[in-house]
Coordinates of C-alpha atoms and ligand atoms in Angstrom, one line a residue:
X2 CA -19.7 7.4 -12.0
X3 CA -20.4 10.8 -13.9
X4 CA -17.2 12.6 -15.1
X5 CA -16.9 16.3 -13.1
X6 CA -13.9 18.7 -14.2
X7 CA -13.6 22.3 -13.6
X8 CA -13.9 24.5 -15.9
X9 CA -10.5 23.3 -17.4
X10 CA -9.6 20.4 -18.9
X11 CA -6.6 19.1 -18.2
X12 CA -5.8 16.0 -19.4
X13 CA -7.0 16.9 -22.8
X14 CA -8.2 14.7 -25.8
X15 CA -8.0 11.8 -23.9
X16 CA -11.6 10.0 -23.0
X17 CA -12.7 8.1 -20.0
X18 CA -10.8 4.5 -20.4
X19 CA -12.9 1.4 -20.9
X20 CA -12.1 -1.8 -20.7
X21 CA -12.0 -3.5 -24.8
X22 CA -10.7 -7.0 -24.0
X23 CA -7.7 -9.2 -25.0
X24 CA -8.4 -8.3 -29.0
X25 CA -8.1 -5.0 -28.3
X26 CA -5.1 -2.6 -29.8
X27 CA -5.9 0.5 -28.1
X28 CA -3.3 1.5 -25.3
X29 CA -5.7 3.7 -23.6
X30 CA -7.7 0.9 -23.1
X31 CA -8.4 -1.9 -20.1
X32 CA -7.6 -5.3 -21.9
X33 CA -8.1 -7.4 -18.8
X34 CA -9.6 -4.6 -15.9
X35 CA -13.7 -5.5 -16.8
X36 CA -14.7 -4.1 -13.9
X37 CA -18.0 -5.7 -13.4
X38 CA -16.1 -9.4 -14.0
X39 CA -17.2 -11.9 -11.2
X40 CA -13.9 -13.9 -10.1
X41 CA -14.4 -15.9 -7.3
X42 CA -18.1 -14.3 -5.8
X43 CA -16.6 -10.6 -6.3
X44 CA -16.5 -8.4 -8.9
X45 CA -13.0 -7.1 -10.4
X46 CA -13.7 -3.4 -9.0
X47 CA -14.8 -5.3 -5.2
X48 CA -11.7 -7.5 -4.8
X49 CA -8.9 -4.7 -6.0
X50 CA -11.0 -1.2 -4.7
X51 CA -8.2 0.5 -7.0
X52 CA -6.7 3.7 -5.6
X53 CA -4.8 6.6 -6.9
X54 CA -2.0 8.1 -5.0
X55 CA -2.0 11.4 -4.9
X56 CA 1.5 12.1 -4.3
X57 CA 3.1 10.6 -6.9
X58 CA 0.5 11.1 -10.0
X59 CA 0.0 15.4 -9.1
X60 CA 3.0 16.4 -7.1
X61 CA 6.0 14.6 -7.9
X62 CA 7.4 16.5 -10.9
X63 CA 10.1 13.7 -11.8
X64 CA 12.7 15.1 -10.2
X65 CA 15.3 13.2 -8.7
X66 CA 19.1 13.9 -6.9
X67 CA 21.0 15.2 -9.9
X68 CA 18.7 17.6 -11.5
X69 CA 14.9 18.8 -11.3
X70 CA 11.5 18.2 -11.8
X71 CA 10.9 17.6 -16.0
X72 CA 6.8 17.1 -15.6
X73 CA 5.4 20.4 -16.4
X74 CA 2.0 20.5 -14.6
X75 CA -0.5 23.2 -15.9
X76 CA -2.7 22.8 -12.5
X77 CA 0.5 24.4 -10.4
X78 CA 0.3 27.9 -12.0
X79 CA -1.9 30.4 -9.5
X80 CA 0.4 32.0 -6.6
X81 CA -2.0 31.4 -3.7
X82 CA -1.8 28.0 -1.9
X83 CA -5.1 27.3 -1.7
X84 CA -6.4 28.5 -5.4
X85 CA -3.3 26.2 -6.7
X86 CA -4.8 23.0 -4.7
X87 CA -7.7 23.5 -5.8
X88 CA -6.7 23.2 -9.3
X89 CA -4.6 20.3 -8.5
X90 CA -7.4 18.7 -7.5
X91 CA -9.7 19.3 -10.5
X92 CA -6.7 17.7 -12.6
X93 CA -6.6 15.1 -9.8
X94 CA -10.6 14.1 -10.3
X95 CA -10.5 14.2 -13.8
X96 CA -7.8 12.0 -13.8
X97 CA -9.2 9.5 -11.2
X98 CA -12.4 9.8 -12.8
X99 CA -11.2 9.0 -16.5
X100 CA -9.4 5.7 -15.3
X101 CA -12.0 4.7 -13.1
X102 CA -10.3 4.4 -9.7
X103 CA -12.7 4.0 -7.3
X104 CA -10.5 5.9 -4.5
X105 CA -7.9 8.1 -3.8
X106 CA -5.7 8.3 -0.9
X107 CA -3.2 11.3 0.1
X108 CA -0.7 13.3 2.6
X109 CA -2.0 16.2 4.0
X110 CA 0.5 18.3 2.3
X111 CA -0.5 16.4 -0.9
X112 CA -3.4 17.9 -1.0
X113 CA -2.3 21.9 -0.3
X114 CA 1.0 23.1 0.4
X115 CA 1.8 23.9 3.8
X116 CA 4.1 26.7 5.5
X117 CA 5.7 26.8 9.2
X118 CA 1.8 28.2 11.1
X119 CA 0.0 25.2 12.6
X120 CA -2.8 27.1 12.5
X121 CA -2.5 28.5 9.0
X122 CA -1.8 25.1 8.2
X123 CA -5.4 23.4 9.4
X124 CA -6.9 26.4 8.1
X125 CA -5.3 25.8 4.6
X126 CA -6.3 21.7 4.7
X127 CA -9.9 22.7 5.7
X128 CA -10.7 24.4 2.5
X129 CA -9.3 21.6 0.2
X130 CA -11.3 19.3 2.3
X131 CA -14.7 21.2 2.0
X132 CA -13.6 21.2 -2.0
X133 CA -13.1 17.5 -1.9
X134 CA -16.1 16.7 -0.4
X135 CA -17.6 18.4 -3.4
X136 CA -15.7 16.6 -5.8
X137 CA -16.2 12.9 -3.8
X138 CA -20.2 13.7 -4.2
X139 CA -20.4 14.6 -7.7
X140 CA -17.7 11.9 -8.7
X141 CA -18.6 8.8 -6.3
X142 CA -14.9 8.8 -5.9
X143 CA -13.7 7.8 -2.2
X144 CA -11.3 8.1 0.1
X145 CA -9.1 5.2 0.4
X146 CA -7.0 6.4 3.2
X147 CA -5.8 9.2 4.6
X148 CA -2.6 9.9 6.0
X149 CA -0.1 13.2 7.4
X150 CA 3.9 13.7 6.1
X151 CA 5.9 14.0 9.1
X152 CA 9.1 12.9 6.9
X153 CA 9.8 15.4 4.5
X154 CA 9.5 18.4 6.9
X155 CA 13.3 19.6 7.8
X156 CA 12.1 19.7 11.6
X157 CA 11.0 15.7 11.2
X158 CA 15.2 15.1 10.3
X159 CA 15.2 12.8 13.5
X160 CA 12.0 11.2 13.1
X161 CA 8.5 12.1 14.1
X162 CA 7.2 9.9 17.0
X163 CA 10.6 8.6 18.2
X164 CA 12.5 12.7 17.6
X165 CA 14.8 12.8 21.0
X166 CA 12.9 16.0 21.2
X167 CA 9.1 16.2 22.6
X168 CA 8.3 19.5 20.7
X169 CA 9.2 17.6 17.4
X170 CA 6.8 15.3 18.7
X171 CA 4.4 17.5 19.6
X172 CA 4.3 19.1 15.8
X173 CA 4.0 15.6 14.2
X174 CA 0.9 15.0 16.5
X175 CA -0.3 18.3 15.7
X176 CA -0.3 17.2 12.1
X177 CA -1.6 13.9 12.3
X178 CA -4.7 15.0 14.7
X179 CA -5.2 17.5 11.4
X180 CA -5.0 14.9 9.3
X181 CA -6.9 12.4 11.2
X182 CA -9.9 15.1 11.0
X183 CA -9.7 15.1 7.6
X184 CA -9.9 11.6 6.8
X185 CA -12.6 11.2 9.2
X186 CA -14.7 14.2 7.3
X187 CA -13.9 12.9 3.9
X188 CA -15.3 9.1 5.0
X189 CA -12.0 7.6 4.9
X190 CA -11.8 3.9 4.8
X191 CA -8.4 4.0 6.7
X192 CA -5.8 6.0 8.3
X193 CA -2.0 5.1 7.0
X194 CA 0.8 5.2 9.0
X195 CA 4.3 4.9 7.2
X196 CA 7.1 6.1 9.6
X197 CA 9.4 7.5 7.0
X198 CA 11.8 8.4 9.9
X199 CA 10.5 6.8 12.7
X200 CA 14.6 5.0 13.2
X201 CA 17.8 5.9 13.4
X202 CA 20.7 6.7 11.2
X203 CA 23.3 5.7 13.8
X204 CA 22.7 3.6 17.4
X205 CA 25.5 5.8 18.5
X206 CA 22.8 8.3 19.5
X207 CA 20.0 6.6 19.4
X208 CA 17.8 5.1 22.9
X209 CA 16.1 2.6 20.4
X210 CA 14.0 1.0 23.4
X211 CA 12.4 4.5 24.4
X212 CA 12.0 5.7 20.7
X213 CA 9.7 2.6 20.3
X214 CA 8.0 3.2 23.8
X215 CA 7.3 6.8 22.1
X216 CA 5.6 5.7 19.0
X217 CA 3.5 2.8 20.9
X218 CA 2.3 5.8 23.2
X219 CA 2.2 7.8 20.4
X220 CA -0.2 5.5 18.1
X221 CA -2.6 4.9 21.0
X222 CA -3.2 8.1 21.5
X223 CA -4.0 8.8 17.7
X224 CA -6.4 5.7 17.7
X225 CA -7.9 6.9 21.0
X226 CA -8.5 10.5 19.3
X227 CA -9.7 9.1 16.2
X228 CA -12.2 6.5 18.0
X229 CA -13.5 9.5 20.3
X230 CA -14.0 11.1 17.4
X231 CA -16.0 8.4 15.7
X232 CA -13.3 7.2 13.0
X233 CA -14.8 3.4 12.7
X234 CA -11.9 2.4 9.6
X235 CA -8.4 0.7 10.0
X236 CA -5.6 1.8 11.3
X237 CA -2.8 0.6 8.6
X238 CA 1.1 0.5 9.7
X239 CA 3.2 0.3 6.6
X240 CA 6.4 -1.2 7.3
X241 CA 9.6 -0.5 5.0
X242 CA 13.3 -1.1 6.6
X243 CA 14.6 1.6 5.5
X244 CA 15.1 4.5 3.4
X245 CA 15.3 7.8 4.2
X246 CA 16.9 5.9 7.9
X247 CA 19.0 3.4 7.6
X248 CA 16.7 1.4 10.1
X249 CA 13.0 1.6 10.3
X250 CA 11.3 0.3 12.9
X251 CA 8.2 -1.0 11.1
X252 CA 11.1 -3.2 9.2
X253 CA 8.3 -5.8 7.8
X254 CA 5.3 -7.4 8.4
X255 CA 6.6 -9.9 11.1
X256 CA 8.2 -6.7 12.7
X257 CA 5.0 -5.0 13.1
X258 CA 2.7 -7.8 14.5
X259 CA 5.4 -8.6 17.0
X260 CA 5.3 -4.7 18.1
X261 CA 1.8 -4.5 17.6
X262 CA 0.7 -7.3 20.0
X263 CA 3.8 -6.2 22.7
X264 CA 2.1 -2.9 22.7
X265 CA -1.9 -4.0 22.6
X266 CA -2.8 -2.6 19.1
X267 CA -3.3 -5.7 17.2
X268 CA -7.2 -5.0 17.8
X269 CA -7.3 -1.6 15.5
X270 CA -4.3 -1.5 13.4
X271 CA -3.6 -4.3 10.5
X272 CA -0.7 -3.8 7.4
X273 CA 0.0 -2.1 4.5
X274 CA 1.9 -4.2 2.4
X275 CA 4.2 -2.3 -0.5
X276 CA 5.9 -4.7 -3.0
X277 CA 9.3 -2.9 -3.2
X278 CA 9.5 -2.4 0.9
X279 CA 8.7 -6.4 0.5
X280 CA 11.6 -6.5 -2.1
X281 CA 13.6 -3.6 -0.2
X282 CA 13.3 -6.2 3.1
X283 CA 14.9 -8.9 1.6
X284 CA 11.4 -10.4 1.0
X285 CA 9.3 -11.4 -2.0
X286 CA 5.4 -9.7 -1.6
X287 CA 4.0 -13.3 -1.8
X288 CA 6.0 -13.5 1.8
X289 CA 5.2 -10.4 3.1
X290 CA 1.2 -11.2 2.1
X291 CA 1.2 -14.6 4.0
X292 CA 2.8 -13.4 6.9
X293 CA -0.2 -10.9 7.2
X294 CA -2.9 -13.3 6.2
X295 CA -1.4 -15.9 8.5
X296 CA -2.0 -13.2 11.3
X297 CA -5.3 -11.8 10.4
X298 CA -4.0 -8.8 9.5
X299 CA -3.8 -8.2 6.2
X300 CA -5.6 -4.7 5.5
X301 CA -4.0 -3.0 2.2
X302 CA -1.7 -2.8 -0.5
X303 CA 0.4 -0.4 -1.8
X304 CA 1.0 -1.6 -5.3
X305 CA 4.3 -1.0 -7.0
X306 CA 7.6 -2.7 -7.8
X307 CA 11.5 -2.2 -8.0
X308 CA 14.2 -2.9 -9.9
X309 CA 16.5 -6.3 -9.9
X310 CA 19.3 -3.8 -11.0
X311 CA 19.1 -2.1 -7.7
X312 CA 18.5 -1.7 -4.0
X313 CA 16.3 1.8 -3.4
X314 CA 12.7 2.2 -3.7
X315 CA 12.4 2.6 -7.2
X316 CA 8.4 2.9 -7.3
X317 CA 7.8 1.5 -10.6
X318 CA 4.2 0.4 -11.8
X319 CA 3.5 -3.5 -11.2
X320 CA 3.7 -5.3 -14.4
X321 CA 5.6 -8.6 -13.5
X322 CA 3.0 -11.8 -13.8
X323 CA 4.5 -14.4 -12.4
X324 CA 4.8 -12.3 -9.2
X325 CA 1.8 -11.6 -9.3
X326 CA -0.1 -14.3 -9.9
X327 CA 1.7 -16.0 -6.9
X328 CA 0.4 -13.0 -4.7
X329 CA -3.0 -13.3 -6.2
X330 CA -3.0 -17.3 -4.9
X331 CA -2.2 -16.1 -1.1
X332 CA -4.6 -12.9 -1.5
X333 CA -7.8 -15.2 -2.7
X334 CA -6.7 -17.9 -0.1
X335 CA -7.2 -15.4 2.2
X336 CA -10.3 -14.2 1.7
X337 CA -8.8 -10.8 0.2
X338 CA -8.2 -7.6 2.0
X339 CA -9.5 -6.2 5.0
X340 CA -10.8 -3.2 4.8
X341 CA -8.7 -1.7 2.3
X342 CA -7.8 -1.6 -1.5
X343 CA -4.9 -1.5 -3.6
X344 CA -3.1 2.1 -4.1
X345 CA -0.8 2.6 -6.8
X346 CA 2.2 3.7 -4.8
X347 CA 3.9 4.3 -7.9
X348 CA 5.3 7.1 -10.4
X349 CA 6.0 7.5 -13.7
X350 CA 9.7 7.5 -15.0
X351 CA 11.7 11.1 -15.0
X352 CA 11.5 10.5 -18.4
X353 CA 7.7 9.5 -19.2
X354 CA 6.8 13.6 -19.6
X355 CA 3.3 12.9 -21.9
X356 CA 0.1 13.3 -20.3
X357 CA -1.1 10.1 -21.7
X358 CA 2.2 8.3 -19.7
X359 CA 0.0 8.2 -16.7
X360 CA -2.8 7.0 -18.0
X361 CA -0.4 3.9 -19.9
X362 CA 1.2 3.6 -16.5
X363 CA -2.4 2.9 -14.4
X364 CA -4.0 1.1 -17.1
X365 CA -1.0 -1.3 -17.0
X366 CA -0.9 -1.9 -13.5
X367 CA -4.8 -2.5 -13.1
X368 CA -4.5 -4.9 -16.5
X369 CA -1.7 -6.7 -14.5
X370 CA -3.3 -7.4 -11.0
X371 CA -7.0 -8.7 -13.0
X372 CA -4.8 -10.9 -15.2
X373 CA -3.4 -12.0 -11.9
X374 CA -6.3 -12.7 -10.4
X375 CA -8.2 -14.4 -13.2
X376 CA -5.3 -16.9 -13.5
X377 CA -4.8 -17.3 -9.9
X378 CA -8.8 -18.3 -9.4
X379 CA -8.4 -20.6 -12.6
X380 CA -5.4 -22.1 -10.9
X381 CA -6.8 -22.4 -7.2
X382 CA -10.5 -23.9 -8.7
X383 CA -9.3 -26.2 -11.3
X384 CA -5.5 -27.0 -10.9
X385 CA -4.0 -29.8 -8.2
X386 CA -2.5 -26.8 -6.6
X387 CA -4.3 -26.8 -3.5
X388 CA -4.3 -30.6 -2.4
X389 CA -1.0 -30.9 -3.9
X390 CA 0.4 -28.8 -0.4
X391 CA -2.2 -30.2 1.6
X392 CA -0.8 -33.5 0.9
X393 CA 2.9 -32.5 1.4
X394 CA 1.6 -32.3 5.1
X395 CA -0.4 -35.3 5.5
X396 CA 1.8 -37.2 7.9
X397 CA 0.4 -34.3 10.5
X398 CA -3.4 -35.6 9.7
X399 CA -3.4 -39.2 11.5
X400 CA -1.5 -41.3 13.8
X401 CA 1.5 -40.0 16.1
X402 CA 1.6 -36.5 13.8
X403 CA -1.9 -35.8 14.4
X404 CA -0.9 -36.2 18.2
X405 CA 2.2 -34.2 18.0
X406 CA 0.0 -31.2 16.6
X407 CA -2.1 -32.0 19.6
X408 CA 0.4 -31.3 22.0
X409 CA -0.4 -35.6 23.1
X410 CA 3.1 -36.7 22.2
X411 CA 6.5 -36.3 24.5
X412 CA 10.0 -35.6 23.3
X413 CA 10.9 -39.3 24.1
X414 CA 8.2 -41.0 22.3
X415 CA 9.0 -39.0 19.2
X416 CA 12.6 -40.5 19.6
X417 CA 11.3 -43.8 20.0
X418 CA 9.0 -43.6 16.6
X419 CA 11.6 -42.0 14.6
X420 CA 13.8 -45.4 15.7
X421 CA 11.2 -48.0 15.1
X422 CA 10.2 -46.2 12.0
X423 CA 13.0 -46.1 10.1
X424 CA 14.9 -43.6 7.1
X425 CA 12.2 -41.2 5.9
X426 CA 11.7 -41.3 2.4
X427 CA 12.7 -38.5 0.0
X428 CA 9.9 -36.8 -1.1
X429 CA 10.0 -33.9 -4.1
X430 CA 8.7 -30.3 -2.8
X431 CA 7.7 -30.2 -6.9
X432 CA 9.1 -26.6 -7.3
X433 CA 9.6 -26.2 -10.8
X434 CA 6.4 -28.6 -11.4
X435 CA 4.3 -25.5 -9.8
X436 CA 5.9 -22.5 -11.2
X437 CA 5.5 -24.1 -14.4
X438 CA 1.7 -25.0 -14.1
X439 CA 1.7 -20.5 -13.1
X440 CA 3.3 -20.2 -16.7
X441 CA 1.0 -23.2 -18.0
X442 CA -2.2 -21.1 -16.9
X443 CA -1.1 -17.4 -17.2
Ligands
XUL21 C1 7.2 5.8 1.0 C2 5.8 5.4 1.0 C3 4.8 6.4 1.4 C4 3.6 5.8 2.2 C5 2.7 6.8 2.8 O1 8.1 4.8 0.7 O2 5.4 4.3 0.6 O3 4.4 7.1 0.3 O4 2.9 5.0 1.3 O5 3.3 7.7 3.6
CO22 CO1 3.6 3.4 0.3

C-alpha cells in the first residue's frame, strides 16, 4: 500500500502505524493487529477487512446537544463545496492510509456537502467520486460500502421510505439511486441501508402496516436498479430500535430476517450488525451475531460500543475483551463474514481534540478485535469448549431424541417415555466454568 497525500499534510509528524508486538511501548503502534498473522487459514487483514467511517473520523466535529463542535479540522477551510471535499478527502486518505485500513465506507453527504438542487447535488457527488477513484488507485484503499443520508435532512423528519408523503419518498429515492451509482463506480463491496427514520414517533399517526409495505416496495426497487445496473455486492440492512424514532422498524436482527423473507429479499440483502444497536436492543452482540449466522445472513459489522452508565448510542471505540472474545467464538464458528468487513462506527470523545486521538482510538479498536480473535481460535482448537455444548445436547443424538428431531415421535409417546423414564437428572449448564476458561486464555 503506497502512502498518497496532497500536497498538504495533515496529520502531521505522525508516521504510518506498524504493528511492534506485545513488548512494545509505543501508543502509535499495532501491539496485536500483525496483519499478515494466519489465525485459523486467514490472515488478520482477510478475516477483519477493517474499515474507516467516514462520518465520524472527518465530519463529526464533537459536537453534541449543549454546545458545538470542539474538533478544529484544517481540511474544512475553502468556501466552495467541492474544493472543501476534496481536501477532506486528502486528510481522509492519509489517514486511512497511515493506519492501514483496507476500506472506507461513507454517506453521500459524507463525502461533499449537499444543498436543496437534486441535480446540483449528483453533480457535486460526481466530482468527489471521479477524485476518489484517483485516490482508491494510487492508495489500494477500497470501498467497503456505500450508503445515502436520508435521516438528517429536515424534509426526511417523518422518515424516508415510510414518510406519509410520496414526494418525501421520491427525494430519498432520488438520493439513494445517486448513491447507489456511486458505490457501484467506486467498486463497492456493499450497499448499507440503516433507516434512521424509517418508524414512528407516535402510532397515533402512524399506518405502521403500509409504512412497511412502502419500504419492502421501496428496497426492491433499489436492488432491482442496482442489479440492472450491474451492482454484483450485498445489500446490508442495519437494524437499530431506535434513536432518532422512538421505534425503528429494522428493530434487530430477528426483526429483519422475519421482514426480509415476508417480503422476498432474503436472496440479496444480509445484516449489519452494530454492537451498541445490539446493546441499545436489549441484546448482547454475541446474540445479535448468532441470530445472523444461524440464518445465513450474517454480512458485516459495524464495530463500536456503549456505555453501561447509559441508554443512547454512545459510539465509543470497541475495547471490552471479554465481549469480544465471545463474539470472536460465534464469528469463527461461522465461517466469518459474508461479504463484508468490520467498520469502525465509532467517534472519538468531545473531548479527545489531538490529532493523534484518532489514530489511539483506531489502533485500539483493531488491537482489541485481533486479540479477540487470537484467543478465540486458541480457545475453539485447543479448549473443551466445543464438545463441552455438543455434549449438553447429546440426548437429541440417539434413541427417542434422535426421533423426536426426526419428526418420528408423537406427542403421546413422548408422554409415555417421560413416565417410564423417570426424574431427569440435574445437569450444570457450567456457566462460570466457561467464562472463566475466556479469562484463563485471554
Ligand atoms: C447510526 C448508524 C449509521 C449507519 C449508516 O446509528 O449506525 O451511521 O451505520 O447510516
Ligand atoms: Co452504523
Amino acid at each position: 500500500m503506497s502512502v498518497l497525500f496532497g500536497s498538504k499534510e495533515y496529520f502531521k509528524g505522525i508516521p504510518q502505524i506498524k504493528y511492534e508486538g506485545t513488548g512494545s511501548d509505543n501508543p502509535l503502534a499495532f501491539r496485536w493487529y500483525d496483519e499478515d498473522r494466519v489465525v485459523a487459514g486467514k490472515t488478520l487483514k482477510e478475516h477483519f477487512r477493517f474499515a474507516c467511517a467516514y462520518w465520524h473520523s472527518f465530519c463529526n466535529d464533537g459536537n453534541d446537544p449543549f454546545g458545538p463542535g470542539t474538533h478544529l479540522f484544517s481540511w474544512n477551510a475553502k468556501a466552495d463545496p467541492v474544493d472543501r471535499a476534496k481536501e477532506k478527502m486528502d486528510a481522509a486518505f492519509e489517514f486511512i492510509t497511515k493506519m492501514r485500513l483496507p476500506f472506507y465506507c461513507f454517506h453521500d453527504v459524507d463525502l461533499v456537502d449537499y444543498g436543496s438542487d437534486i441535480r446540483e447535488n449528483d453533480r457535486r457527488l460526481q466530482a468527489l467520486v471521479d477524485y476518489a477513484r484517483q485516490q482508491q488507485a494510487a492508495s489500494g484503499v477500497k470501498l467497503l460500502w456505500g450508503t445515502a443520508n436520508v435521516f438528517s435532512n429536515p424534509r426526511y423528519m417523518n422518515g424516508a421510505a415510510t414518510n406519509p408523503d410520496f414526494l418525501v419518498l421520491s427525494h430519498a429515492a432520488a438520493q439513494v439511486k445517486t448513491a447507489i451509482d456511486a458505490t457501484i463506480e467506486l467498486g463497492g463491496d456493499g450497499y448499507v441501508f440503516w433507516g434512521g427514520r424509517e418508524g414512528y414517533m407516535t402510532l397515533l399517526n402512524t399506518d405502521m402496516k403500509r409504512e412497511k409495505a412502502h419500504l419492502a416496495r421501496f428496497l426492491h426497487m433499489a436492488k432491482d436498479y442496482a442489479r440492472r445496473n450491474g451492482f454484483k455486492g450485498t445489500f446490508l440492512i442495519e437494524p437499530k430500535p431506535m434513536e432518532p424514532t422512538k421505534h425503528q422498524y429494522d428493530y434487530d436482527s430477528e426483526t429483519v430476517i422475519g421482514f426480509l423473507r415476508q417480503w422476498d429479499l432474503l436472496d440479496d440483502f444480509k445484516i449489519n450488525i452494530e454492537v451498541n444497536h445490539a446493546t441499545l436492543a436489549g441484546h448482547t452482540f454475541q446474540h445479535e451475531l448468532q441470530v445472523s449466522a444461524d440464518a445465513g445472513v450474517l454480512g458485516s459489522l459495524d464495530a463500536n460500543r456503549g456505555d453501561y452508565q447509559n441508554g443512547w448510542d454512545t459510539d465509543q471505540f470497541p475495547n471490552n475483551l471479554n465481549e469480544l472474545t465471545e463474539a470472536m467464538l460465534i464469528f469463527l464458528e461461522a465461517g466469518g463474514l459474508q461479504g463484508g468487513g468490520i467498520n469502525f462506527d465509532a467517534k472519538i470523545r468531545r473531548t479527545s481534540t489531538d490529532p493523534q486521538d484518532l489514530f489511539y482510538a483506531h489502533i485500539g479498536g483493531m488491537d482489541a478485535f485481533a486479540r479477540a480473535l487470537i484467543t478465540a481460535d486458541a480457545i475453539l482448537s485447543s479448549s473443551g469448549y466445543k464438545q463441552l455444548r455438543k455434549d449438553r445436547y447429546a440426548s437429541f443424538d440417539t434413541g427417542k431424541g434422535s426421533a423426536f428431531e426426526k419428526a418420528a415421535l408423537t406427542l403421546e409417546e413422548l408422554h409415555a417415555y417421560a413416565i417410564e423414564s423417570g426424574e431427569p437428572p440435574r445437569v450444570s449448564g457450567r456457566q462460570e466454568y466457561l467464562e472463566n476458561m475466556i479469562n484463563r486464555y485471554l
